[in-house]
Short mmCIF file of C-alpha atoms and ligand atoms in Angstrom, two decimals:
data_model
loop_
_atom_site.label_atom_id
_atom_site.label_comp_id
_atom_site.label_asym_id
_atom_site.label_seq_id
_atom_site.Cartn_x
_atom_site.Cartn_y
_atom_site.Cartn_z
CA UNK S 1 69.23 82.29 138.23
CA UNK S 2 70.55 85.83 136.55
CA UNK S 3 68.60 87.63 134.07
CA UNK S 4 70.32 88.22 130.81
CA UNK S 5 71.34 92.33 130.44
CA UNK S 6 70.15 92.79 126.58
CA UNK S 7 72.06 95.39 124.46
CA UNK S 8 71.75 96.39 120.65
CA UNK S 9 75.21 95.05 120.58
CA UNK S 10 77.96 93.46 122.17
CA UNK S 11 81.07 93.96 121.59
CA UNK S 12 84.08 91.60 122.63
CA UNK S 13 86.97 93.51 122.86
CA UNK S 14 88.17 96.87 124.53
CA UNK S 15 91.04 97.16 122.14
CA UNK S 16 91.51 100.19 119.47
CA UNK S 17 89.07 98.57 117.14
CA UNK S 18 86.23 97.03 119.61
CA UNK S 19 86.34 100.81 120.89
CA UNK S 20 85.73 102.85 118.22
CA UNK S 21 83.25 100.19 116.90
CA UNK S 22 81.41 101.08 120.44
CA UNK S 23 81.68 104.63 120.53
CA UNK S 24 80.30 104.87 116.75
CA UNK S 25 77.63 102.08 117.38
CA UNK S 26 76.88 104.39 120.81
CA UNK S 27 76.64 107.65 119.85
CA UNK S 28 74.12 106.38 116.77
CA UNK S 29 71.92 105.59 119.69
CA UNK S 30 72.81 101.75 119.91
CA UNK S 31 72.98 100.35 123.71
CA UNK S 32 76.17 99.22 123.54
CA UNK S 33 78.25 96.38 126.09
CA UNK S 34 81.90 95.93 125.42
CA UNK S 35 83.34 93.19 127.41
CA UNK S 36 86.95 92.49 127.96
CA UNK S 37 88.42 90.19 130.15
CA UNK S 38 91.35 92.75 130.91
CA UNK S 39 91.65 94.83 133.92
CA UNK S 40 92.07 97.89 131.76
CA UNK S 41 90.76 98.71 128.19
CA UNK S 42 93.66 99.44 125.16
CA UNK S 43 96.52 98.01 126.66
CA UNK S 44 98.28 97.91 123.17
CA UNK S 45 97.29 101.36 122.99
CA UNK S 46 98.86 102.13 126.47
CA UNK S 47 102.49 100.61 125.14
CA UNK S 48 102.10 101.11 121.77
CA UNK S 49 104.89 103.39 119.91
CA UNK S 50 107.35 103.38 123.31
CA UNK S 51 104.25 104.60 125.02
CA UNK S 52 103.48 107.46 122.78
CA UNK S 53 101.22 105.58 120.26
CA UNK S 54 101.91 105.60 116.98
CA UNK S 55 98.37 106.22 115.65
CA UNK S 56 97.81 106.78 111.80
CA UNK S 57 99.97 106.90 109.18
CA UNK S 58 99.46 110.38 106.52
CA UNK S 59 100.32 107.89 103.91
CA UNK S 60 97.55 105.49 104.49
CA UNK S 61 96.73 103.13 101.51
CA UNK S 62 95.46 99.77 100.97
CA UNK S 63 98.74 98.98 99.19
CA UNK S 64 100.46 98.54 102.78
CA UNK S 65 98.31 96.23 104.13
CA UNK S 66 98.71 92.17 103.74
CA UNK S 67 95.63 90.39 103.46
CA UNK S 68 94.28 87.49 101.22
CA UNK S 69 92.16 90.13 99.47
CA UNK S 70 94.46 93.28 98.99
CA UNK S 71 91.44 95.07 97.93
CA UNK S 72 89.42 94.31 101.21
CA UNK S 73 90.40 97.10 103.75
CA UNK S 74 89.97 99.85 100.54
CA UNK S 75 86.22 101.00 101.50
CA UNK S 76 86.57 101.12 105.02
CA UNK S 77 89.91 103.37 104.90
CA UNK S 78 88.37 105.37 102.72
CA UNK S 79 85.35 106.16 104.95
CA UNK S 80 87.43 107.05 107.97
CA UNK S 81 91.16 107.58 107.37
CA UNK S 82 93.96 109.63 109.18
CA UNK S 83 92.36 112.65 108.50
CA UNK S 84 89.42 111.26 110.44
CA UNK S 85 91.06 110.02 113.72
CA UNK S 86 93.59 112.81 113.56
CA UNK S 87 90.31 115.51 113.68
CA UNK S 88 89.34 113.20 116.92
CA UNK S 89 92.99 113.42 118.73
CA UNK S 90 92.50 117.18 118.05
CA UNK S 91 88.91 117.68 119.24
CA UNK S 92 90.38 116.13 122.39
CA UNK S 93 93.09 118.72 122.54
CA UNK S 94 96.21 115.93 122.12
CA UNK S 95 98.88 116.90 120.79
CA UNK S 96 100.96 115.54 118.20
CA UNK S 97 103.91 115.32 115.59
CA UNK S 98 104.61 113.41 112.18
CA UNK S 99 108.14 111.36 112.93
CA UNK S 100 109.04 110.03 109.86
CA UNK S 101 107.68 108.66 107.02
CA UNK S 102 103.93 109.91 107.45
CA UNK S 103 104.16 108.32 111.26
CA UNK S 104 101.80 110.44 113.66
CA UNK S 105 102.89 110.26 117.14
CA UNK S 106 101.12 111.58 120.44
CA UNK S 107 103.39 114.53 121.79
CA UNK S 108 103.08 112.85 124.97
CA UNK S 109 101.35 109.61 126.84
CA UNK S 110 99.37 107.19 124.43
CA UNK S 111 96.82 107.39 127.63
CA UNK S 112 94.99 110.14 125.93
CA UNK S 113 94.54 108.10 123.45
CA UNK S 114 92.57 105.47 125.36
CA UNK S 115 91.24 108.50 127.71
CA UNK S 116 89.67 110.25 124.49
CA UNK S 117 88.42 107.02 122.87
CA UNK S 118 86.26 106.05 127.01
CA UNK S 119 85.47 109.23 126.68
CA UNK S 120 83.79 109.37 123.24
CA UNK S 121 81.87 105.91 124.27
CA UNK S 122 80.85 107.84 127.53
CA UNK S 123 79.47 110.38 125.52
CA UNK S 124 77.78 107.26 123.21
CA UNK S 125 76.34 105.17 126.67
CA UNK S 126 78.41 102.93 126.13
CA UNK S 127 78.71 100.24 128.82
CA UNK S 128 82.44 99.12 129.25
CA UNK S 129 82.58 95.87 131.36
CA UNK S 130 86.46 94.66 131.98
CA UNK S 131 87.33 92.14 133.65
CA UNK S 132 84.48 89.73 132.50
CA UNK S 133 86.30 86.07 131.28
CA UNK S 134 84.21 85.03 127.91
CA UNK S 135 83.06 81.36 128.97
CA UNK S 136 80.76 80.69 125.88
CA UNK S 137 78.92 82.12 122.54
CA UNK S 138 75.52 80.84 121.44
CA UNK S 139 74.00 81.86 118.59
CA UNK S 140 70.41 81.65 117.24
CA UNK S 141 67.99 84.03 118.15
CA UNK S 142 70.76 87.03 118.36
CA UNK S 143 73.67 86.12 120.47
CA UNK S 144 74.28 85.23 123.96
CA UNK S 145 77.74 85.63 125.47
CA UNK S 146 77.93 84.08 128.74
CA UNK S 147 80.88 85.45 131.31
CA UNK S 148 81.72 85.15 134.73
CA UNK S 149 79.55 88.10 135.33
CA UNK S 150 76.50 86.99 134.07
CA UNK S 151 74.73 86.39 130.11
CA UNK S 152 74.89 89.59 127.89
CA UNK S 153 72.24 89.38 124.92
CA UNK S 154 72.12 91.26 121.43
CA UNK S 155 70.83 91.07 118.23
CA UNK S 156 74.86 92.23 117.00
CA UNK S 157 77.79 90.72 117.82
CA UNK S 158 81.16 92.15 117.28
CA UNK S 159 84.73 89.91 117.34
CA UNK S 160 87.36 92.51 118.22
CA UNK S 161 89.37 90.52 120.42
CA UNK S 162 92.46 91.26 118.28
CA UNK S 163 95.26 88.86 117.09
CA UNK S 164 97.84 86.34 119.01
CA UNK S 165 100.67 88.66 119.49
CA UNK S 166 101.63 89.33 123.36
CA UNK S 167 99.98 86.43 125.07
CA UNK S 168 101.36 87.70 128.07
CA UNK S 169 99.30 90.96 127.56
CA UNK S 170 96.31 88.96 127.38
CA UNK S 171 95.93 87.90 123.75
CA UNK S 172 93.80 85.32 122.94
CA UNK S 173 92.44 83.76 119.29
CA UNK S 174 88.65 83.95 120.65
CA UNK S 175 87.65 86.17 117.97
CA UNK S 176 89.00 83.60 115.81
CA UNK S 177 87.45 80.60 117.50
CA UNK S 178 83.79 82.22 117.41
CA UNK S 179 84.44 82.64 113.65
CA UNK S 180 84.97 79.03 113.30
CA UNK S 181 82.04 78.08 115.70
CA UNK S 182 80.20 80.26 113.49
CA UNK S 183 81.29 78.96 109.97
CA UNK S 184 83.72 82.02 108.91
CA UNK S 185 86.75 80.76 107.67
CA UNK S 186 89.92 81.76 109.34
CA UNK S 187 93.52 81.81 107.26
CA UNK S 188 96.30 80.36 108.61
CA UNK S 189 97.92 83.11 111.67
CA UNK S 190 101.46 83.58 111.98
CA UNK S 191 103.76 86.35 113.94
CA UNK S 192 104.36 89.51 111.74
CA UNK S 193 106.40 92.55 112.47
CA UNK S 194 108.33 90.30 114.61
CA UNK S 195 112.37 89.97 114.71
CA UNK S 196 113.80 87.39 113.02
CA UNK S 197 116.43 84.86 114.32
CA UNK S 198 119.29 83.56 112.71
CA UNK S 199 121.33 80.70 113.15
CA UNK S 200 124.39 81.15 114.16
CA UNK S 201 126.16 78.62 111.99
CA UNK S 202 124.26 79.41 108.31
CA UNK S 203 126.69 80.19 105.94
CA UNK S 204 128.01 83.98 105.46
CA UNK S 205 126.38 84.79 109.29
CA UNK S 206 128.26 87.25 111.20
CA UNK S 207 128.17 86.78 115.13
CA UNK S 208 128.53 88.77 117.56
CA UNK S 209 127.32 92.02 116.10
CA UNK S 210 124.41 92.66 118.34
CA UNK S 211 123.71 96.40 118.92
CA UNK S 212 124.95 97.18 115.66
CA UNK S 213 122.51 99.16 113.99
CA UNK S 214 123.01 100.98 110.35
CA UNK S 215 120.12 101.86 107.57
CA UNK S 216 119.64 99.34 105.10
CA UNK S 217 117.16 98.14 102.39
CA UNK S 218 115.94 94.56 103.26
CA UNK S 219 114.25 92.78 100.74
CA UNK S 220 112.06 89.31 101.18
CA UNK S 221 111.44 88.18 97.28
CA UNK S 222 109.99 91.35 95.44
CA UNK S 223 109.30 93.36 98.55
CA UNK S 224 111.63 95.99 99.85
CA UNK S 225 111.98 98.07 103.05
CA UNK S 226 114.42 100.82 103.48
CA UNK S 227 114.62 102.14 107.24
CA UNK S 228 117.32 100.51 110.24
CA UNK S 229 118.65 97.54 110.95
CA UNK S 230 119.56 95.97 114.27
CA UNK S 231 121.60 92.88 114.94
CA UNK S 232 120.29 91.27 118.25
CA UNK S 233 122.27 88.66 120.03
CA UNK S 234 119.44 85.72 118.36
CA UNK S 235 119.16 87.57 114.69
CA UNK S 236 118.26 90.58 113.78
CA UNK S 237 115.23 93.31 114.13
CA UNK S 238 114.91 97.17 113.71
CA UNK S 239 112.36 98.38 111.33
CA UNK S 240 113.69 97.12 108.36
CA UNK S 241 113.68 93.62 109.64
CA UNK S 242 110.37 93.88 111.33
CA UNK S 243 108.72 95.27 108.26
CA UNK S 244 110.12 92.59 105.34
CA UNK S 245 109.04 89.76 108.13
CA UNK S 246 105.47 90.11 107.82
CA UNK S 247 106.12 88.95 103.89
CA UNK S 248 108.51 86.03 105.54
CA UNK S 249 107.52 82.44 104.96
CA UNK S 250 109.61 79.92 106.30
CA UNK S 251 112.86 78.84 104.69
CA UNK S 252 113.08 81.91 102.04
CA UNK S 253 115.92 83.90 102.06
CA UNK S 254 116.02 87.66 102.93
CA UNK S 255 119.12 89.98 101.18
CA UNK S 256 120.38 93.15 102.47
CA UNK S 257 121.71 96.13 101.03
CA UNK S 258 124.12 97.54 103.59
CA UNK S 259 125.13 100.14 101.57
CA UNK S 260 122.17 101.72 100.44
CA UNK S 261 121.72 104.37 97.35
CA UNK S 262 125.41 103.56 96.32
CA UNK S 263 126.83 101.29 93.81
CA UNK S 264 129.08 99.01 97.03
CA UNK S 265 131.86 98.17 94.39
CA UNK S 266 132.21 101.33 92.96
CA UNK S 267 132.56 103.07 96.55
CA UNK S 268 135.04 100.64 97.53
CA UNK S 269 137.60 100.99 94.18
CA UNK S 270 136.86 104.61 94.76
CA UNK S 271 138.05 104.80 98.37
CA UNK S 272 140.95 102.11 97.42
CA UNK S 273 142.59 105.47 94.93
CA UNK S 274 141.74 108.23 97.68
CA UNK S 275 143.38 106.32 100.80
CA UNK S 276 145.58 103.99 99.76
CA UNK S 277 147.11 103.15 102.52
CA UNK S 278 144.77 102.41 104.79
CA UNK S 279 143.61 98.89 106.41
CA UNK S 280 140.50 97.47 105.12
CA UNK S 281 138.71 97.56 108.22
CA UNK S 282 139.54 101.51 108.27
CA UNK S 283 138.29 101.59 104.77
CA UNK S 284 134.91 99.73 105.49
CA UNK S 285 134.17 101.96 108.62
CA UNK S 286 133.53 104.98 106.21
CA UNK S 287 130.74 103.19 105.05
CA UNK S 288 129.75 100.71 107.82
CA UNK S 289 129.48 101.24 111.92
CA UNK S 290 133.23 100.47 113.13
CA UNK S 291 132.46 96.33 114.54
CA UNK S 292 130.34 95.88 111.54
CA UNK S 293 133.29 96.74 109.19
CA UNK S 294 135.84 95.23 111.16
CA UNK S 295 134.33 91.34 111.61
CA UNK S 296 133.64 92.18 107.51
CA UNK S 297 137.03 93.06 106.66
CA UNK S 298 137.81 90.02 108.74
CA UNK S 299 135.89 87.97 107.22
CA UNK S 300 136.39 89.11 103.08
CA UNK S 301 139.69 91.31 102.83
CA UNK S 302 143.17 90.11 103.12
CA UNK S 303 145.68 91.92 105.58
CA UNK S 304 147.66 95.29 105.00
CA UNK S 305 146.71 98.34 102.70
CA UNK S 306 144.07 98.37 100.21
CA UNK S 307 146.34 99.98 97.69
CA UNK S 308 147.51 95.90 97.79
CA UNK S 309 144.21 94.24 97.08
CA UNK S 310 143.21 93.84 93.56
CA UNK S 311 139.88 95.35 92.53
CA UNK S 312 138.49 91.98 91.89
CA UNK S 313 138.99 91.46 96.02
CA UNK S 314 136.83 94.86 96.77
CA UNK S 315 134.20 93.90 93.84
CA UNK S 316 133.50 90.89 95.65
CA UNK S 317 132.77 92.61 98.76
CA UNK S 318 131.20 95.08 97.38
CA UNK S 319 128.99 92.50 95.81
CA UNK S 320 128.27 91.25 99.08
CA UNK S 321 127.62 94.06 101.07
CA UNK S 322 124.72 95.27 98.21
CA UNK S 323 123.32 91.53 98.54
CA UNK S 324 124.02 89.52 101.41
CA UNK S 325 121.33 87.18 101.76
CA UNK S 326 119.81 84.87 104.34
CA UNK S 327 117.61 82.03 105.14
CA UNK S 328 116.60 83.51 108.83
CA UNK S 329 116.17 79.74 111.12
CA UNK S 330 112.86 81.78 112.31
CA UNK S 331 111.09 84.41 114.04
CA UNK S 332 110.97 85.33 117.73
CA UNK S 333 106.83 84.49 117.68
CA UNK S 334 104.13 85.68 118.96
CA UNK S 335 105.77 86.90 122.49
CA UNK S 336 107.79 89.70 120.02
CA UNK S 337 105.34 90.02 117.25
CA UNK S 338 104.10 94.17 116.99
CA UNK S 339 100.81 91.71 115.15
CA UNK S 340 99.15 88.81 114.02
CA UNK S 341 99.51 88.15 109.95
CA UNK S 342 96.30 86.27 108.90
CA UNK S 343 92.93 85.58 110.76
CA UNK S 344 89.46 85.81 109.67
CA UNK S 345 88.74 85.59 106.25
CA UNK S 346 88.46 88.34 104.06
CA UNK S 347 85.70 86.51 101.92
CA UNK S 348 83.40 85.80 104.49
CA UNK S 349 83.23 89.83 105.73
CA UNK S 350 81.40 91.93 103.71
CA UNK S 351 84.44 95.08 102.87
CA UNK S 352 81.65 97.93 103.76
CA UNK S 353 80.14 96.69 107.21
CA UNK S 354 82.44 94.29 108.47
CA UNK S 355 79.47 91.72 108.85
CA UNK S 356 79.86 88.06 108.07
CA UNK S 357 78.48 87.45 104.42
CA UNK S 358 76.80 84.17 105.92
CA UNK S 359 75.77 85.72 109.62
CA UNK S 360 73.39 88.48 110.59
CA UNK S 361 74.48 90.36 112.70
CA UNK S 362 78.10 88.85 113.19
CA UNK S 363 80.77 91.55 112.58
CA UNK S 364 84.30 90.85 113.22
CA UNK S 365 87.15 94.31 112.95
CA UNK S 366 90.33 95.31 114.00
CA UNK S 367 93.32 92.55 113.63
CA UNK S 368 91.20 90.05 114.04
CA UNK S 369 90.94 90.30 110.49
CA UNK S 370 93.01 88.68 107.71
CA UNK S 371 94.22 92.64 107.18
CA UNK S 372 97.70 93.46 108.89
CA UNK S 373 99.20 97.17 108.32
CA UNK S 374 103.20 97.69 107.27
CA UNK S 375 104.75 98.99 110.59
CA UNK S 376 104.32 102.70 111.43
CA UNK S 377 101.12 103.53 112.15
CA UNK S 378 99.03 101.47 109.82
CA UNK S 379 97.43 99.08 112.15
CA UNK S 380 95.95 101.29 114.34
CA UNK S 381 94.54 102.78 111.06
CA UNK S 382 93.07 99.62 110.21
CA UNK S 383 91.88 99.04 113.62
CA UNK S 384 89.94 102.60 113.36
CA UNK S 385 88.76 102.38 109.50
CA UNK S 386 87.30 98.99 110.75
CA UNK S 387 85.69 99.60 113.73
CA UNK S 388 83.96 102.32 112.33
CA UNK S 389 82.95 100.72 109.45
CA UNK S 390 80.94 98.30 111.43
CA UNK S 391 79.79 100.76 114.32
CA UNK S 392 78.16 102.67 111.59
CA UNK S 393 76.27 99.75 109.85
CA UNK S 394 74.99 98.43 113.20
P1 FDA F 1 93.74 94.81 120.59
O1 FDA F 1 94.72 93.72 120.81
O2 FDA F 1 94.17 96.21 120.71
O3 FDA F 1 92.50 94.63 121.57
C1 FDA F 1 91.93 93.39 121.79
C2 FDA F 1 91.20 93.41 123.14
O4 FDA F 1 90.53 92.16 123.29
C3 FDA F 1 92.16 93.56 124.31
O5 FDA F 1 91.68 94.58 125.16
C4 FDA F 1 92.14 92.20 124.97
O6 FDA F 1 92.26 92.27 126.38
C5 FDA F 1 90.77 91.66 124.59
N1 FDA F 1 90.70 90.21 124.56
C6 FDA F 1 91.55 89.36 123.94
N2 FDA F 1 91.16 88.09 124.16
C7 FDA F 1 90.04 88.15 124.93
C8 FDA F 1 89.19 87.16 125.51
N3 FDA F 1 89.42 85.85 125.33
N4 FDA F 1 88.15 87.57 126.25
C9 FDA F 1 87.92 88.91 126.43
N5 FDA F 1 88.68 89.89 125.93
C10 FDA F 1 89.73 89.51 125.16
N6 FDA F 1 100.13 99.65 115.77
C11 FDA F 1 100.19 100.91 115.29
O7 FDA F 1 99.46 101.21 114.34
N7 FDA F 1 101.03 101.83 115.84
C12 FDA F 1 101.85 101.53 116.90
O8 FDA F 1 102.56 102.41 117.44
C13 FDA F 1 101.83 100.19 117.38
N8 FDA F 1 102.68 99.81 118.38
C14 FDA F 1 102.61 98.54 118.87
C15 FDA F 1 103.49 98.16 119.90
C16 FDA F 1 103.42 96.88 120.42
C17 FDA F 1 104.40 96.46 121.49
C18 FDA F 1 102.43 95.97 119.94
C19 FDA F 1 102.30 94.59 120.52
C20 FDA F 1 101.58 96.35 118.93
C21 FDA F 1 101.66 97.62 118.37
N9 FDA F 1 100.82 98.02 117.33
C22 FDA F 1 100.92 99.29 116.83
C23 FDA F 1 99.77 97.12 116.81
C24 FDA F 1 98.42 97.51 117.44
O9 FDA F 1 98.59 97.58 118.84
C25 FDA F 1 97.34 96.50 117.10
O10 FDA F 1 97.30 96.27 115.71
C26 FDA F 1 95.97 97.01 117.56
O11 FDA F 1 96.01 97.18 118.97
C27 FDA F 1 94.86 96.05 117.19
O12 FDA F 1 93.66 96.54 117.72
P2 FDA F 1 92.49 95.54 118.08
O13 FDA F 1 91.47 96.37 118.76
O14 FDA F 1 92.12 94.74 116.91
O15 FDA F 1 93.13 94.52 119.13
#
C-alpha cells in the first residue's frame, strides 16, 4: 500500500496558468505538487505565437475577453497585468518586441518562457510531477487526487487543466469534469479562434481562392475585427476570421468589408473616369489581390472596358465588396481552435481568488474558465492574471 505525499496544494495542470498559480502559491511558502500527465510542462507555451509566444497584450482590458460575466476577469487583470509578467520576462533577461496592435512577442524561442516560469517554481519548491495520468478526485477532508504514481493530498485544489482545443496535444475537459463532480456549473464549450469553413455551394461563395489573403474588417452581428483575411481551401481563417469566430454561433451570418476605410462604390466610379479603358478585372486588382479580383469581376462585371458599364453595375459591386456576407457551414473544431470559448462558470468562482463560491479550497484558473481572450496575446494574460490571483489567496 503507498502512503499519500501531502502538499498545501495541488495543482492539476503544468500549463501557463497551473504554473504561475504554483510558483506564486510556492514562493508564499506553500508546498506545492503540480501534476500533469504530459511529458513536458507548457506545451502551448512551447508552440504558441509560431514558437515565439505571444505573451501579453499592452492593451489588456476586460472588454476583450468573452465570458458569461464580462465583468469577471476585471480584478484579477488588474492585480497582475502586462506590466506584471512583462517585469518577469525581463528579470529573466528575455528579450522582446511589441508586433502589432499591443502584441508582445519573445525576440526568440517561447522556451524561455516555460524555462523562466520552472525556474520561478524552483525558486518557490515547487514539486513538478509530469507524466502522472489523473485516475480519480475525492473530496472531503481536503482533496485526494489519485494517479498512476501514487495519491497526492491537500487541503487546496487547483483545476488548471486548460480547455478542449488540440486534443492531439493532450487536451482534456478534466478540469471541467471535477467541476461538475464537485457541483460548479460548467457553460456550454465550443471551439473559438478557430477557422471557419464554408460551403462550397452557399450562395455568393467564391471557390478556389485559397491563399488569397488581403486586410479586411469582418463583422459577426455588432462585433467587428479589422486585421487579414485568408481563404483556405475549406473556408476561410487569418486573424480577422479567427477573431469574429469566437462571437460565431451556428447558422449566423458573418459580412466582410474587403475594401476597408473606403466608400467601395465611390472607388470604383472613381477609377471607372481615371482608366477608362481598362477590363474590370484590371480595375478590381487596384483594390483587391489579382485572383481575388479576377473570379469577382467574373462573377459581377460584364466583359470589355469599364468606361461601358453603367455606374449602377460598379455600385452594385461596390455594395458587395463593403458587405458580402455569409452563413459559414462551420468551424474547423477543436483540432484548429487557438482556445476553448466557455467552461466553468463564472458565478460559481469567486472574481478575486479564483475559489469556488460553494468549495473550500477548490480553485479553478487559466482557460478552464468561462473567460476566453480576443486573439493576440490576451489569453496568456488571462492565464497569468488568473493563476496569480489564486496562488496568492492560497
Ligand atoms: P494549457 O492548455 O496551457 O495547460 C493545461 C495543462 O494541463 C497542459 O500541460 C496539459 O498537458 C494538462 N492537462 C490537460 N488535461 C490533463 C489531464 N487529464 N491530466 C493531467 N494533465 C492534464 N495565447 C496567447 O495569449 N498568445 C499566443 O501566442 C497563443 N498562441 C497559441 C497557439 C496555439 C497553436 C494554441 C493552441 C493556443 C495559443 N494560445 C495563445 C492560447 C494559449 O495557449 C492558452 O490560452 C493557454 O495555454 C491556456 O493556459 P492554461 O494553463 O489554462 O492551459
Amino acid at each position: 500500500m503507498s502512503l499519500a505525499m501531502d502538499f498545501d496544494v495541488i495543482v492539476l495542470g503544468a500549463g501557463a496558468a497551473g504554473l504561475m498559480a504554483a510558483l506564486a502559491a510556492g514562493q508564499r511558502g506553500r508546498r506545492v505538487a503540480v501534476l500533469d500527465h504530459a511529458a513536458e510542462a507548457g506545451r502551448k507555451i512551447l508552440i504558441s505565437g509560431g514558437g515565439r509566444c505571444n505573451f501579453t497584450n499592452l492593451d489588456t482590458d476586460a472588454g476583450r475577453f468573452l465570458s458569461g460575466n464580462p465583468h469577471f476577469a476585471k480584478s484579477a487583470l488588474a492585480r497582475f497585468g502586462p506590466a506584471d509578467i512583462l517585469a518577469m520576462i525581463e528579470r529573466h533577461g528575455i528579450a522582446w518586441h511589441e508586433k502589432t496592435l499591443g502584441q508582445l512577442f519573445c525576440d526568440g524561442s517561447a522556451r524561455a518562457v516555460v524555462a523562466m516560469l520552472l525556474a520561478e517554481c524552483d525558486a518557490g519548491g515547487v514539486d513538478i510531477r509530469l507524466s502522472h495520468r489523473i485516475t480519480d478526485v475525492v473530496g472531503g477532508d481536503g482533496f485526494s487526487v489519485a494517479t498512476d504514481h501514487g495519491t497526492f493530498r491537500a487541503p487546496a485544489l487547483v483545476l488548471a487543466t486548460g480547455g478542449l482545443s488540440i486534443p492531439k496535444m493532450g487536451a482534456t475537459g478534466l478540469s471541467h469534469a471535477i467541476a461538475r463532480q464537485f457541483g460548479l456549473r460548467v457553460t456550454p464549450t465550443l471551439p473559438a479562434l478557430v477557422p471557419l469553413t464554408i460551403d462550397a455551394a452557399t450562395p455568393g461563395w467564391v471557390p478556389d481562392l485559397a491563399g488569397v489573403s488581403l486586410d479586411v474588417v469582418a463583422r459577426c452581428g455588432t462585433t467587428r475585427f479589422r486585421e487579414a483575411m485568408l481563404f483556405t481551401h475549406r473556408g476561410l481563417s487569418g486573424p480577422a476570421i479567427l477573431q469574429v469566430s469566437s462571437y460565431w454561433d451556428s447558422g449566423r451570418e458573418i459580412c466582410l468589408d474587403l475594401m476597408p476605410g473606403r466608400d467601395a462604390a465611390e472607388a470604383l466610379r472613381a477609377a471607372k473616369r481615371q482608366r477608362p479603358r481598362v477590363e474590370g478585372r484590371t480595375m478590381l486588382s487596384g483594390f483587391l489581390p489579382q485572383r481575388l479580383a479576377q473570379a469577382m469581376a467574373m462573377h459581377h462585371l460584364p466583359d470589355g472596358p469599364v468606361g461601358d458599364m453603367p455606374d449602377a453595375v460598379l455600385n452594385r459591386l461596390g455594395q458587395h465588396l463593403g458587405r458580402w456576407c455569409l452563413v459559414p457551414a462551420g468551424t474547423e473544431g477543436f483540432a484548429k481552435a487557438e482556445v476553448t470559448r466557455g467552461g466553468i462558470d463564472t458565478r460559481d468562482l469567486s472574481s478575486r481568488t479564483m475559489e469556488a463560491r460553494s468549495v473550500p479550497g477548490l480553485y479553478a484558473v487559466g482557460e478552464a474558465v468561462d473567460v476566453t481572450g480576443w486573439l493576440g496575446g490576451y489569453n496568456f494574460q488571462w492565464a497569468w492574471a488568473s493563476g496569480h490571483a489564486a496562488g496568492r489567496a492560497i
